[in-house]
C-alpha positions as a printed Julia matrix, in Angstrom:
404×3 Matrix{Float64}:
   0.27    0.02  -0.24
   1.3     3.58  -0.74
   1.26    6.59   1.09
  -1.49    8.09  -0.66
  -3.64    4.95  -0.07
  -3.04    4.86   3.58
  -3.47    8.26   4.27
  -6.75    7.82   1.78
  -8.15    5.3    4.33
  -6.89    7.28   7.1
  -8.9    10.12   6.6
 -11.73    7.65   5.55
 -12.07    6.35   9.26
 -11.2     9.17  11.08
 -14.41   11.46   9.09
 -16.68    8.22  10.21
 -15.49    8.31  13.95
 -16.09   12.37  13.74
 -19.27   12.44  12.46
 -20.62    9.76  14.87
 -18.91   11.77  17.81
 -20.97   14.33  16.47
 -24.43   13.34  16.66
 -23.14   12.38  20.06
 -21.92   15.88  20.57
 -24.95   17.38  19.4
 -27.19   15.39  21.81
 -25.04   16.25  25.63
 -26.18   19.82  25.54
 -29.91   18.99  23.96
 -30.56   16.25  26.36
 -31.97   18.02  29.62
 -34.02   19.96  27.91
 -34.95   17.82  25.31
 -36.14   15.13  28.11
 -37.27   17.88  29.82
 -39.83   18.91  27.3
 -40.59   15.23  26.03
 -41.15   14.2   29.88
 -43.57   17.33  30.46
 -45.81   15.94  27.7
 -46.32   13.2   28.46
 -47.71   14.58  31.65
 -44.55   12.78  33.78
 -43.73   13.57  37.27
 -40.74   15.96  37.17
 -38.94   14.88  40.08
 -38.06   12.11  37.09
 -36.43   14.36  34.8
 -33.08   13.51  36.1
 -33.77   10.21  36.54
 -34.67    9.96  32.49
 -31.47   11.98  31.92
 -29.52    9.51  33.23
 -30.8     6.44  32.11
 -30.76    8.12  28.47
 -27.54    8.39  29.08
 -26.53    4.83  30.03
 -29.05    2.89  28.32
 -26.43    4.06  24.44
 -23.47    2.44  26.31
 -25.17   -0.86  28.1
 -26.24   -1.99  24.58
 -23.12   -0.85  22.91
 -21.82   -3.23  25.69
 -24.16   -6.23  24.91
 -23.19   -5.65  20.75
 -19.38   -4.56  20.72
 -17.88   -7.57  20.72
 -19.86   -9.16  19.17
 -19.31   -6.37  15.98
 -15.55   -6.8   16.76
 -15.46  -10.52  16.35
 -17.63  -10.35  12.82
 -14.65   -7.91  12.13
 -12.17   -9.97  12.43
 -13.71  -12.77  10.37
 -15.45  -10.17   7.74
 -13.21   -7.43   7.78
 -13.53   -3.44   9.01
 -15.72   -2.25   6.12
 -18.49   -4.39   6.35
 -18.74   -3.42   9.86
 -17.88    0.04   9.79
 -20.86    0.35   7.39
 -23.93   -1.23   9.72
 -22.96    1.05  12.02
 -23.16    4.09  10.23
 -26.61    3.03   8.7
 -27.2     2.96  12.19
 -26.3     5.76  13.48
 -28.4     7.47  10.74
 -31.49    5.92  11.51
 -30.63    7.1   15.53
 -30.65   10.75  14.43
 -33.04   10.51  12.33
 -35.86    8.45  15.09
 -34.57   10.6   17.95
 -35.69   14.49  16.08
 -38.77   13.03  15.09
 -39.58   10.94  18.67
 -42.84   12.43  20.25
 -42.33   10.78  23.13
 -39.9     9.77  26.0
 -40.73    5.47  24.14
 -39.54    6.81  21.45
 -35.94    8.85  22.8
 -35.99    5.53  24.42
 -36.01    3.4   21.29
 -33.84    5.86  18.79
 -31.37    5.52  21.3
 -31.49    1.4   22.04
 -31.16    1.01  18.27
 -28.18    3.6   17.91
 -26.41    1.51  20.95
 -26.59   -1.84  18.72
 -25.3    -0.86  16.17
 -22.91    2.58  16.56
 -21.04    0.19  18.6
 -19.08   -1.19  15.47
 -18.2     2.67  15.06
 -15.2     3.35  17.35
 -13.6    -0.44  18.12
 -13.92   -1.49  14.32
 -12.18    1.99  13.09
  -9.16    2.1   15.67
  -8.8    -1.84  14.47
  -8.94   -0.82  11.46
  -6.34    1.87  11.65
  -3.83   -0.43  13.44
  -4.33   -2.89  11.02
  -2.72   -0.42   8.64
  -0.18    1.41  10.75
   3.21   -0.46  11.72
   3.52   -1.05  16.14
   6.3     2.29  16.19
   3.32    4.93  14.93
   0.53    3.53  16.44
  -0.01    5.8   19.63
   0.62    8.8   17.48
  -2.01    7.43  14.86
  -4.25    6.39  18.22
  -3.99    9.65  18.86
  -5.43   11.03  16.03
  -8.19    8.83  16.43
  -8.63   10.66  20.07
  -8.31   13.87  17.75
 -11.24   12.91  15.2
 -13.31   11.83  18.44
 -12.76   15.35  20.42
 -13.23   17.1   16.95
 -17.23   15.24  17.27
 -17.38   16.75  20.85
 -16.42   19.9   19.69
 -18.6    20.69  17.21
 -21.4    18.51  17.93
 -22.51   20.74  20.96
 -22.16   23.76  19.11
 -24.71   22.84  17.09
 -26.88   21.04  18.44
 -26.9    24.34  21.16
 -27.32   26.45  18.28
 -29.36   24.43  16.06
 -31.91   23.74  18.69
 -32.4    27.75  19.35
 -33.06   28.49  15.88
 -36.35   30.27  15.13
 -37.38   27.83  12.57
 -41.07   28.14  12.29
 -41.34   24.33  11.5
 -43.86   22.09  12.72
 -45.41   18.81  10.8
 -47.25   15.51  12.31
 -46.91   12.37  10.94
 -48.73    9.88  12.35
 -45.89    8.99  15.87
 -43.47   11.5   14.35
 -43.17   15.24  14.58
 -40.89   17.71  12.96
 -40.5    20.68  14.53
 -37.12   23.28  15.49
 -35.98   20.2   17.71
 -35.56   17.84  14.82
 -33.5    20.21  13.08
 -29.7    19.11  14.82
 -31.09   15.65  14.9
 -31.43   15.64  10.93
 -28.47   17.8   10.29
 -26.57   14.75  11.75
 -28.93   12.61  10.06
 -27.72   14.32   6.91
 -23.86   14.03   7.15
 -24.1    10.6    8.67
 -25.42    9.98   5.04
 -22.92   11.33   3.4
 -20.11    9.76   4.64
 -21.96    6.49   4.58
 -21.85    6.59   1.23
 -18.19    8.21   0.39
 -17.55    5.35   2.89
 -19.06    3.06   0.91
 -17.85    3.87  -2.4
 -14.34    4.69  -1.73
 -12.89    2.57   1.63
 -10.55   -0.55   0.44
 -11.66   -3.37   3.04
  -9.21   -5.25   4.86
  -7.78   -7.81   5.29
 -10.3   -10.94   7.81
  -7.65  -12.85  10.43
  -8.83  -16.63   9.92
 -11.34  -17.25  13.07
  -9.22  -20.01  14.08
  -6.42  -18.32  14.57
  -8.37  -15.4   16.11
  -9.86  -18.26  19.12
  -6.29  -19.67  19.61
  -4.59  -15.98  20.05
  -7.16  -14.43  21.75
  -7.02  -17.59  24.25
  -3.35  -16.24  25.29
  -3.87  -12.18  25.22
  -6.73  -12.17  26.6
  -6.51  -12.23  30.47
  -3.0   -11.76  31.16
  -2.52   -9.23  34.7
  -1.25   -6.34  32.15
  -4.81   -6.4   30.2
  -6.54   -6.51  33.35
  -5.36   -3.63  34.54
  -5.69   -1.24  31.28
  -9.04   -2.35  30.94
  -9.58   -1.28  34.75
  -8.27    2.16  34.03
 -10.04    2.25  31.39
 -13.35    1.41  33.47
 -12.22    4.36  35.36
 -11.9     7.38  32.99
 -14.87    6.51  30.7
 -16.91    6.15  33.65
 -15.79    9.69  35.12
 -15.8    11.25  32.26
 -19.53    9.97  31.36
 -20.49   10.44  35.29
 -18.89   14.5   34.35
 -20.68   15.09  31.15
 -24.18   13.71  32.8
 -23.62   15.99  35.94
 -22.57   19.13  33.72
 -25.31   19.08  31.72
 -27.52   19.13  34.89
 -25.53   20.6   36.76
 -25.32   24.15  34.24
 -28.63   24.45  33.47
 -30.21   24.26  36.9
 -27.56   24.88  39.24
 -25.71   27.91  36.82
 -28.32   28.67  34.97
 -26.33   27.85  31.9
 -28.81   27.98  28.57
 -28.34   25.31  25.7
 -25.17   27.3   24.01
 -23.19   27.99  27.39
 -23.38   23.99  28.22
 -22.67   23.37  24.53
 -19.97   25.84  24.85
 -18.2    24.24  27.94
 -18.56   20.13  26.21
 -16.99   22.36  23.05
 -13.74   23.74  24.82
 -13.22   20.0   26.14
 -13.56   18.62  23.09
 -10.81   21.05  21.53
  -8.99   20.62  24.39
  -8.28   16.83  23.82
  -7.94   17.34  20.3
  -4.99   19.74  20.23
  -3.43   18.12  22.78
  -3.53   13.93  22.49
  -1.76   14.12  19.29
   1.2    16.52  21.3
   1.53   14.33  24.41
   1.19   11.54  21.88
   3.86   12.29  19.78
   6.44   14.72  21.94
   5.15   13.24  25.0
   7.52    9.74  25.21
  10.69   12.03  24.91
   9.55   13.33  28.76
   8.0    10.87  30.44
   6.99    7.32  29.93
   3.75    5.71  29.26
   3.14    4.95  32.82
   4.23    8.63  33.97
   1.97    9.96  31.59
  -1.16    8.2   33.09
  -0.36    8.83  36.87
  -0.05   12.19  35.96
  -3.24   13.08  33.34
  -5.1    10.51  36.35
  -3.88   13.18  39.02
  -4.58   16.76  37.13
  -8.1    15.39  35.84
  -8.79   14.06  39.38
  -7.92   17.36  41.47
  -9.93   19.48  39.06
 -13.4    17.66  39.19
 -12.97   17.88  43.07
 -12.57   21.46  42.96
 -15.26   21.7   40.39
 -18.74   22.47  42.51
 -16.56   24.78  44.23
 -16.34   27.34  41.33
 -19.67   28.85  40.29
 -17.88   31.56  38.4
 -18.77   30.79  34.05
 -15.15   32.09  33.79
 -13.48   29.21  36.58
 -15.58   27.0   35.14
 -14.54   26.95  31.76
 -10.92   26.79  32.95
 -11.08   23.76  35.72
 -12.81   21.9   32.14
  -9.93   23.22  30.25
  -7.21   21.23  33.07
 -10.28   18.49  33.68
  -9.74   17.83  29.76
  -6.24   18.57  29.52
  -5.74   15.67  31.99
  -7.88   13.03  29.64
  -5.93   13.53  26.82
  -3.04   12.65  28.37
  -4.41    9.31  29.38
  -6.45    8.47  26.85
  -3.81    7.94  23.66
  -1.95    6.49  26.37
  -4.54    3.56  27.06
  -5.78    2.52  23.52
  -1.88    2.73  22.08
  -1.55    0.1   25.04
  -4.12   -1.63  24.13
  -3.75   -1.77  20.59
  -0.21   -3.61  21.23
  -1.43   -6.05  23.15
  -1.63   -8.48  19.92
  -1.48   -7.88  16.44
  -3.31  -10.31  14.9
  -6.09  -10.29  17.82
  -6.67   -6.2   17.15
  -9.93   -6.4   16.88
 -10.82   -8.33  19.86
  -8.24   -6.82  22.19
  -9.67   -2.79  21.47
 -13.68   -4.35  20.91
 -12.64   -5.77  24.85
 -11.55   -2.21  25.8
 -14.19   -0.38  24.38
 -16.49   -3.07  26.22
 -15.26   -1.56  29.36
 -15.11    1.07  28.2
 -19.17    0.67  27.59
 -19.56   -0.56  31.24
 -18.51    2.41  32.84
 -20.38    4.75  30.25
 -23.13    2.83  31.63
 -22.47    3.19  35.86
 -21.76    7.0   35.22
 -24.56    8.53  34.22
 -26.7     6.04  36.34
 -24.7     7.28  39.87
 -24.12   10.63  39.14
 -27.95   11.86  38.51
 -28.4     9.99  41.81
 -25.58   11.43  43.68
 -26.91   15.1   42.24
 -30.31   14.06  44.55
 -27.79   14.98  48.0
 -26.33   18.13  46.32
 -24.49   18.61  43.15
 -21.22   18.31  45.77
 -20.92   14.74  45.64
 -20.7    13.8   41.88
 -17.53   15.71  41.23
 -16.06   15.06  44.29
 -16.87   11.35  44.76
 -15.91   11.1   40.66
 -12.31   12.69  40.97
 -11.78   10.95  43.96
 -12.35    7.49  41.75
  -9.16    8.97  40.17
  -6.83    9.61  42.03
  -7.74    6.19  43.89
  -7.37    4.54  40.46
  -3.54    6.34  40.23
  -2.72    3.05  42.74
  -3.47    1.14  39.68
  -0.43    2.07  37.88
   2.14   -0.2   40.67
   0.77   -2.84  38.41
   1.38   -0.91  35.11
   4.23   -2.17  33.16
   4.93   -3.46  29.5
   3.85   -7.33  28.25
   6.52   -9.6   28.31
């Protein structure tokens, strides 16, 4: 494969990651307001709104957890491209259902459907990138994967916050579907997803298939080493804390700080921007100054302390400043963990990354549920407890060493 062909493939994979995370980002600032609107329409108890916000956030990664390893095994057997295409199709349908929902039930159905199919895109895309890059450049390419993901989180909240507040006078109902101005950001995401789907179908080349018997043999040898378990624990903790923060911040901004969806969206955009800028910097130059272990420890320390400090500041600019610090710590941790997992096994990369993605999904399931439950006692609890968990997780690094 020549350099131009490789760059084209990398671009298409990064584009797929970007559009899926753009859809995720669009929902972040709008979910509390959107859920409240549908809950009031269904005459539900207002005290249960935060519960539904947490559950809607958690149900998506829950179904990702159920299906992500299946997609990983299928991608090892049939190649990465068909699985990525399935994920993009599911993404488009999920965005349409979300944008046209007329009840919380329809919103739950959309989230479940999306969780099942989009669970294939991120781990299988990372496996594709791993297939076409050398071990020496693995950390760098995984950092660019992180940039694509972070970029979606940068632009998604801004687009979601802006389009959900546009004064577009559209109202049209067809059976169970309803079109109004709240539908606009999700229909926009569906259109972008459809364009990327068509581009990927036409121009992305499939990767070589791994024989199923070889895959089984390798997986039995590499999956449950102590080194891999440590990586999974660290991945779980960080995803747990990140999704708890995302869920609680959107509610905290709306209820405690009096933010509108644009201000909440700006906070998420700021977080994504910092991660997008710093991940390739740490991946490229970090190892010249600090080992992988020390980068993960320092990043965890920074993120944990910023979370503990978060509820003690109500000034808008100080809140945004703490988000920057939190994101900087995350940018140091994420690419190093993903690269370490991808380097465990060359032939079984798809499954290993999918297992890590499953672990991440468990954190993404528990984070929003615990976060919205802790809010009942006050906004101090979720931030302080999440930060403390990150600091405690640093102890896992005593078991962190390179695999034999």
